[in-house]
PDB file of C-alpha atoms in Angstrom:
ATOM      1  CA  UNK B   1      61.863  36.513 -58.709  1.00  0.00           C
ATOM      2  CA  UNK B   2      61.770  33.396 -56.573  1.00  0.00           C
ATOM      3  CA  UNK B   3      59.147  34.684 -54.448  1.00  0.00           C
ATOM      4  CA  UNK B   4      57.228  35.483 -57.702  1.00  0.00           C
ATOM      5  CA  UNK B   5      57.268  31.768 -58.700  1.00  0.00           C
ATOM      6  CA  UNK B   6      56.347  30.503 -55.002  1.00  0.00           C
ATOM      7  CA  UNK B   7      53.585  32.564 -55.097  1.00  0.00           C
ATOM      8  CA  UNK B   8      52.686  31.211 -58.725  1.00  0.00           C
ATOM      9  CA  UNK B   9      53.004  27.312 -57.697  1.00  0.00           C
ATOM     10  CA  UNK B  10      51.075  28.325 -54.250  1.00  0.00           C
ATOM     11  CA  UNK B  11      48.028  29.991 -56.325  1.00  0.00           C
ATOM     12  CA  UNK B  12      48.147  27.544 -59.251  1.00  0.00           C
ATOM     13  CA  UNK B  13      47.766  24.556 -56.079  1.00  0.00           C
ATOM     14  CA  UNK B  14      45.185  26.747 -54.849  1.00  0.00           C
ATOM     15  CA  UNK B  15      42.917  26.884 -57.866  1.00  0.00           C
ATOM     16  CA  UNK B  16      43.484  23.093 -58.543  1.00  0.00           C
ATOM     17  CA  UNK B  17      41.741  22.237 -55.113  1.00  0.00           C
ATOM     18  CA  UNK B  18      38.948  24.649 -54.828  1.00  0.00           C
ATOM     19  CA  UNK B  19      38.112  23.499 -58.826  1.00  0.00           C
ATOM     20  CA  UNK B  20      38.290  20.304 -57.406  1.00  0.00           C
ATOM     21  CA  UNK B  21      36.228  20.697 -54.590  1.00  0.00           C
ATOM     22  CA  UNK B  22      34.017  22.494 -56.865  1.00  0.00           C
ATOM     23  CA  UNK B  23      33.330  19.631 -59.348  1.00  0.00           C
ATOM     24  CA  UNK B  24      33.026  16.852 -56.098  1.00  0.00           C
ATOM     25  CA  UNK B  25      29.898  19.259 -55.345  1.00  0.00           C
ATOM     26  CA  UNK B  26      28.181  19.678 -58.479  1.00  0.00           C
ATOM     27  CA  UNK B  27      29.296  15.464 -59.266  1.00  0.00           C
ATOM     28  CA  UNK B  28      27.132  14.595 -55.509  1.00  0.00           C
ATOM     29  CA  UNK B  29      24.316  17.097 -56.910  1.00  0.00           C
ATOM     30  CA  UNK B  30      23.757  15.737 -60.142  1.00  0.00           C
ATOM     31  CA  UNK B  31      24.297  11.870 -58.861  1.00  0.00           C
ATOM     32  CA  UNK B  32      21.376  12.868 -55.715  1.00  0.00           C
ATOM     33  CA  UNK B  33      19.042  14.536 -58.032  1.00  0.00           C
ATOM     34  CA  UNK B  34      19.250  12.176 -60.907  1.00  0.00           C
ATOM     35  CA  UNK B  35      20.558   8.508 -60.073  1.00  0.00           C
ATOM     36  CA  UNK B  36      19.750   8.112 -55.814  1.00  0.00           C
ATOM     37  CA  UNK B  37      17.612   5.274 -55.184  1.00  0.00           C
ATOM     38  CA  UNK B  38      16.766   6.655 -52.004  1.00  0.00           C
ATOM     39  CA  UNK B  39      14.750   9.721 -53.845  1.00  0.00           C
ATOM     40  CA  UNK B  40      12.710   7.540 -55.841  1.00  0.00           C
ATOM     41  CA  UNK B  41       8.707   8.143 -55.472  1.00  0.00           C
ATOM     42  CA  UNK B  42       7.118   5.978 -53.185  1.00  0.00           C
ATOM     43  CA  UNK B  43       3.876   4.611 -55.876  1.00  0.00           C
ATOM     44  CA  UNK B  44       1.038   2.644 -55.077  1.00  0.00           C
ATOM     45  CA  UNK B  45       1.660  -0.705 -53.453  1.00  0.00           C
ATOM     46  CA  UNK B  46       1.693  -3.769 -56.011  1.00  0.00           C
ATOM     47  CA  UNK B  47       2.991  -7.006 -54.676  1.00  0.00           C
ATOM     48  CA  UNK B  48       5.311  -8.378 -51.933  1.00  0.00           C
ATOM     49  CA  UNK B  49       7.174 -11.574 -51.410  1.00  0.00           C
ATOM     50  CA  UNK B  50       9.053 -13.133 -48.315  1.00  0.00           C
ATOM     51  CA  UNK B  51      12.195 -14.950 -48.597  1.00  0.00           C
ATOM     52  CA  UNK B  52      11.956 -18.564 -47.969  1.00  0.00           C
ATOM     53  CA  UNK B  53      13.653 -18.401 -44.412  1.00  0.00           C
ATOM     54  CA  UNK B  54      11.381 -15.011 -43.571  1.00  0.00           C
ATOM     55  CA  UNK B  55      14.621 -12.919 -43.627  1.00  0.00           C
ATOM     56  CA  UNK B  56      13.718 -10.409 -45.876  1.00  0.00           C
ATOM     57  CA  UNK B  57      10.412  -9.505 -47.854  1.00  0.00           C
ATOM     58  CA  UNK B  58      10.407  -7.814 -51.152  1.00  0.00           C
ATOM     59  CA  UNK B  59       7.405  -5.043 -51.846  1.00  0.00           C
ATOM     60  CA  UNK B  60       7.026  -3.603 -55.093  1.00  0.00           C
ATOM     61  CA  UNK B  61       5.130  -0.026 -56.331  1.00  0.00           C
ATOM     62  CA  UNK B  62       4.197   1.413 -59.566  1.00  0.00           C
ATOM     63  CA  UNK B  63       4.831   5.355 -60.098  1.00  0.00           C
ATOM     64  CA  UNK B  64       2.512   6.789 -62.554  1.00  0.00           C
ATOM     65  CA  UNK B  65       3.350  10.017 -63.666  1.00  0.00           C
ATOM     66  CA  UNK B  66       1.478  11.874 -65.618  1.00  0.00           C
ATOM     67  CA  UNK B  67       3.870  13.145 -68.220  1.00  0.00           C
ATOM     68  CA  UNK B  68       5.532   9.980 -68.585  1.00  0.00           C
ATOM     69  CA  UNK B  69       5.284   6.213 -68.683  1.00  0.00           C
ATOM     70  CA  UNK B  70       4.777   3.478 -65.806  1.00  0.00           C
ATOM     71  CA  UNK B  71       7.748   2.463 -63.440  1.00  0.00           C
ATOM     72  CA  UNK B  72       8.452  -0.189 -60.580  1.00  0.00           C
ATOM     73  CA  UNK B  73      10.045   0.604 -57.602  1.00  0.00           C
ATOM     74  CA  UNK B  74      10.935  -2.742 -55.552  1.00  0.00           C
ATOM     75  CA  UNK B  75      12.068  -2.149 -51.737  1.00  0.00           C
ATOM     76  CA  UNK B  76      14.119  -4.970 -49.616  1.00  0.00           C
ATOM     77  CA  UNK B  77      12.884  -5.630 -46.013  1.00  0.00           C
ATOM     78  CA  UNK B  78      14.767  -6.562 -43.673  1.00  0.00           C
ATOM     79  CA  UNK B  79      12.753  -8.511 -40.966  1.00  0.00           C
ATOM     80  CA  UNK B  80      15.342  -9.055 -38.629  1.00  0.00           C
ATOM     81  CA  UNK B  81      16.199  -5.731 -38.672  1.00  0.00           C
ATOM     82  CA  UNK B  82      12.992  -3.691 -37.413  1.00  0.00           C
ATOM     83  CA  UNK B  83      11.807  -3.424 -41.021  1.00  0.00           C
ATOM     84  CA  UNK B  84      14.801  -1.325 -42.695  1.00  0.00           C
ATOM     85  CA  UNK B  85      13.843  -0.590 -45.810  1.00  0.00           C
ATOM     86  CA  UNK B  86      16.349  -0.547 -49.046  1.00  0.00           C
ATOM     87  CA  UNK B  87      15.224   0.019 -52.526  1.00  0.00           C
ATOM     88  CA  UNK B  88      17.129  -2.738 -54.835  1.00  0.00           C
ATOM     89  CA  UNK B  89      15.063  -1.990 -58.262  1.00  0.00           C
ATOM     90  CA  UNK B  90      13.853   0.612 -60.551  1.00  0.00           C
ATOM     91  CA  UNK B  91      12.796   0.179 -64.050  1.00  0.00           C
ATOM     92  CA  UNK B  92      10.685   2.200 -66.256  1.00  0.00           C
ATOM     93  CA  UNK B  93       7.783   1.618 -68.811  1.00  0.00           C
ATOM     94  CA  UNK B  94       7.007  -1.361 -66.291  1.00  0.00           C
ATOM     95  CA  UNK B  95       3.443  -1.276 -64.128  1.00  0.00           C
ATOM     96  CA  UNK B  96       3.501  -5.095 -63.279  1.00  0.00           C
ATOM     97  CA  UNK B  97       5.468  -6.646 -61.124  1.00  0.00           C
ATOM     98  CA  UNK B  98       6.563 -10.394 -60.747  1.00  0.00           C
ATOM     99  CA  UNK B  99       8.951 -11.193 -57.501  1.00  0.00           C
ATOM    100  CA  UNK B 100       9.931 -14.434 -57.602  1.00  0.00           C
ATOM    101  CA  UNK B 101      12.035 -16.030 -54.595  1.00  0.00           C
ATOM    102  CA  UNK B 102      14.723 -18.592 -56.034  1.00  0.00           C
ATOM    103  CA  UNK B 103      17.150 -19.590 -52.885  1.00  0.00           C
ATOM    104  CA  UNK B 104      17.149 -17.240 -49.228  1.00  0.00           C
ATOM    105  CA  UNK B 105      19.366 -14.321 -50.837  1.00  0.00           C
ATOM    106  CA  UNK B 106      18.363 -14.630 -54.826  1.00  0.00           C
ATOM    107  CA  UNK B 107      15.454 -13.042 -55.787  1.00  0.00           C
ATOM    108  CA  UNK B 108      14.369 -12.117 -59.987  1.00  0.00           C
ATOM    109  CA  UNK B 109      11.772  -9.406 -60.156  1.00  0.00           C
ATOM    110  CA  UNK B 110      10.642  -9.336 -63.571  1.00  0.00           C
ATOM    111  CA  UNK B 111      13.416 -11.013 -64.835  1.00  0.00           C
ATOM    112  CA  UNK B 112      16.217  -9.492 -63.352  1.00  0.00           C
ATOM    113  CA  UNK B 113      18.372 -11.594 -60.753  1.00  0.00           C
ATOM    114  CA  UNK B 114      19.532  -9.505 -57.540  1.00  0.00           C
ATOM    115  CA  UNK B 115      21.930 -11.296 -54.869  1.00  0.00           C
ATOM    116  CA  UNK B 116      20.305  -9.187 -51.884  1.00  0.00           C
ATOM    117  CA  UNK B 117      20.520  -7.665 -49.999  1.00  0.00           C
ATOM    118  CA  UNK B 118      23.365  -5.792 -51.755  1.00  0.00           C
ATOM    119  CA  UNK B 119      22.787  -5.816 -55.813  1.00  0.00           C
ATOM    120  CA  UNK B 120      20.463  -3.750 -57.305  1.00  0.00           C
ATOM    121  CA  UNK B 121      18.780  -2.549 -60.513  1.00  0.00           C
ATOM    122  CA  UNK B 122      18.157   0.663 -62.066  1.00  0.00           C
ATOM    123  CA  UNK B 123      17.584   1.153 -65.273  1.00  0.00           C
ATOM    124  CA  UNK B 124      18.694   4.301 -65.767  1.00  0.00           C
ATOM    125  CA  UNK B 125      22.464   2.490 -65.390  1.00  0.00           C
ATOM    126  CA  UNK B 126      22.093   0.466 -67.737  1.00  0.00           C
TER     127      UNK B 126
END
């Protein structure tokens, strides 16, 4: 009877890490199909804007789709860096674009502040 219940805990322990595994995998799928910034469509090319001290520049893109409304993709450069790219902002039924440089690491693109090079928008986390 003891070996009955070892057996138990051991499949029970079992089945509690492969579902966990299991939901970690679908989780990673759904967050890369739905909510990575580095899957977003490249667009057309809008405007750009350097940082004051030339560290990075800021290029934005409208994607047009045809089933849906307008959206602006803004990428980070990073000059110093042999022109690694980052995208910091996405936001839809948008096809203008206004970058605006405020100090070397602040920069509002249409009206939303980002500390770069790590914040970032996207409006679908809103």
């Amino acid at each position: 009877m003891v070996d009955k219940k070892a057996r138990r805990k051991k499949f029970i322990r079992i089945l509690l890490m492969v579902s966990a595994l299991f939901l970690g995998v679908v989780g990673y799928a759904i967050y890369w199909a739905f909510f990575d910034m580095n899957r977003l469509p490249k667009g057309e090319y809008l405007t750009e804007a350097i940082s004051p001290d030339g560290t990075y520049t800021v290029k934005s893109y409208v994607n047009s789709p045809s089933l849906s409304a307008d959206a602006v993709r803004g990428e980070i450069i990073f000059n110093k860096k042999n022109g690694k790219t980052k995208n910091i902002y996405w936001n839809y039924r948008e096809s203008r674009a206004t970058i605006e440089w405020l100090d070397h690491q602040t920069v509002v693109i249409n009206g939303h502040k980002l500390q770069v090079p790590n914040e970032k928008f996207d409006w679908r986390r809103e």
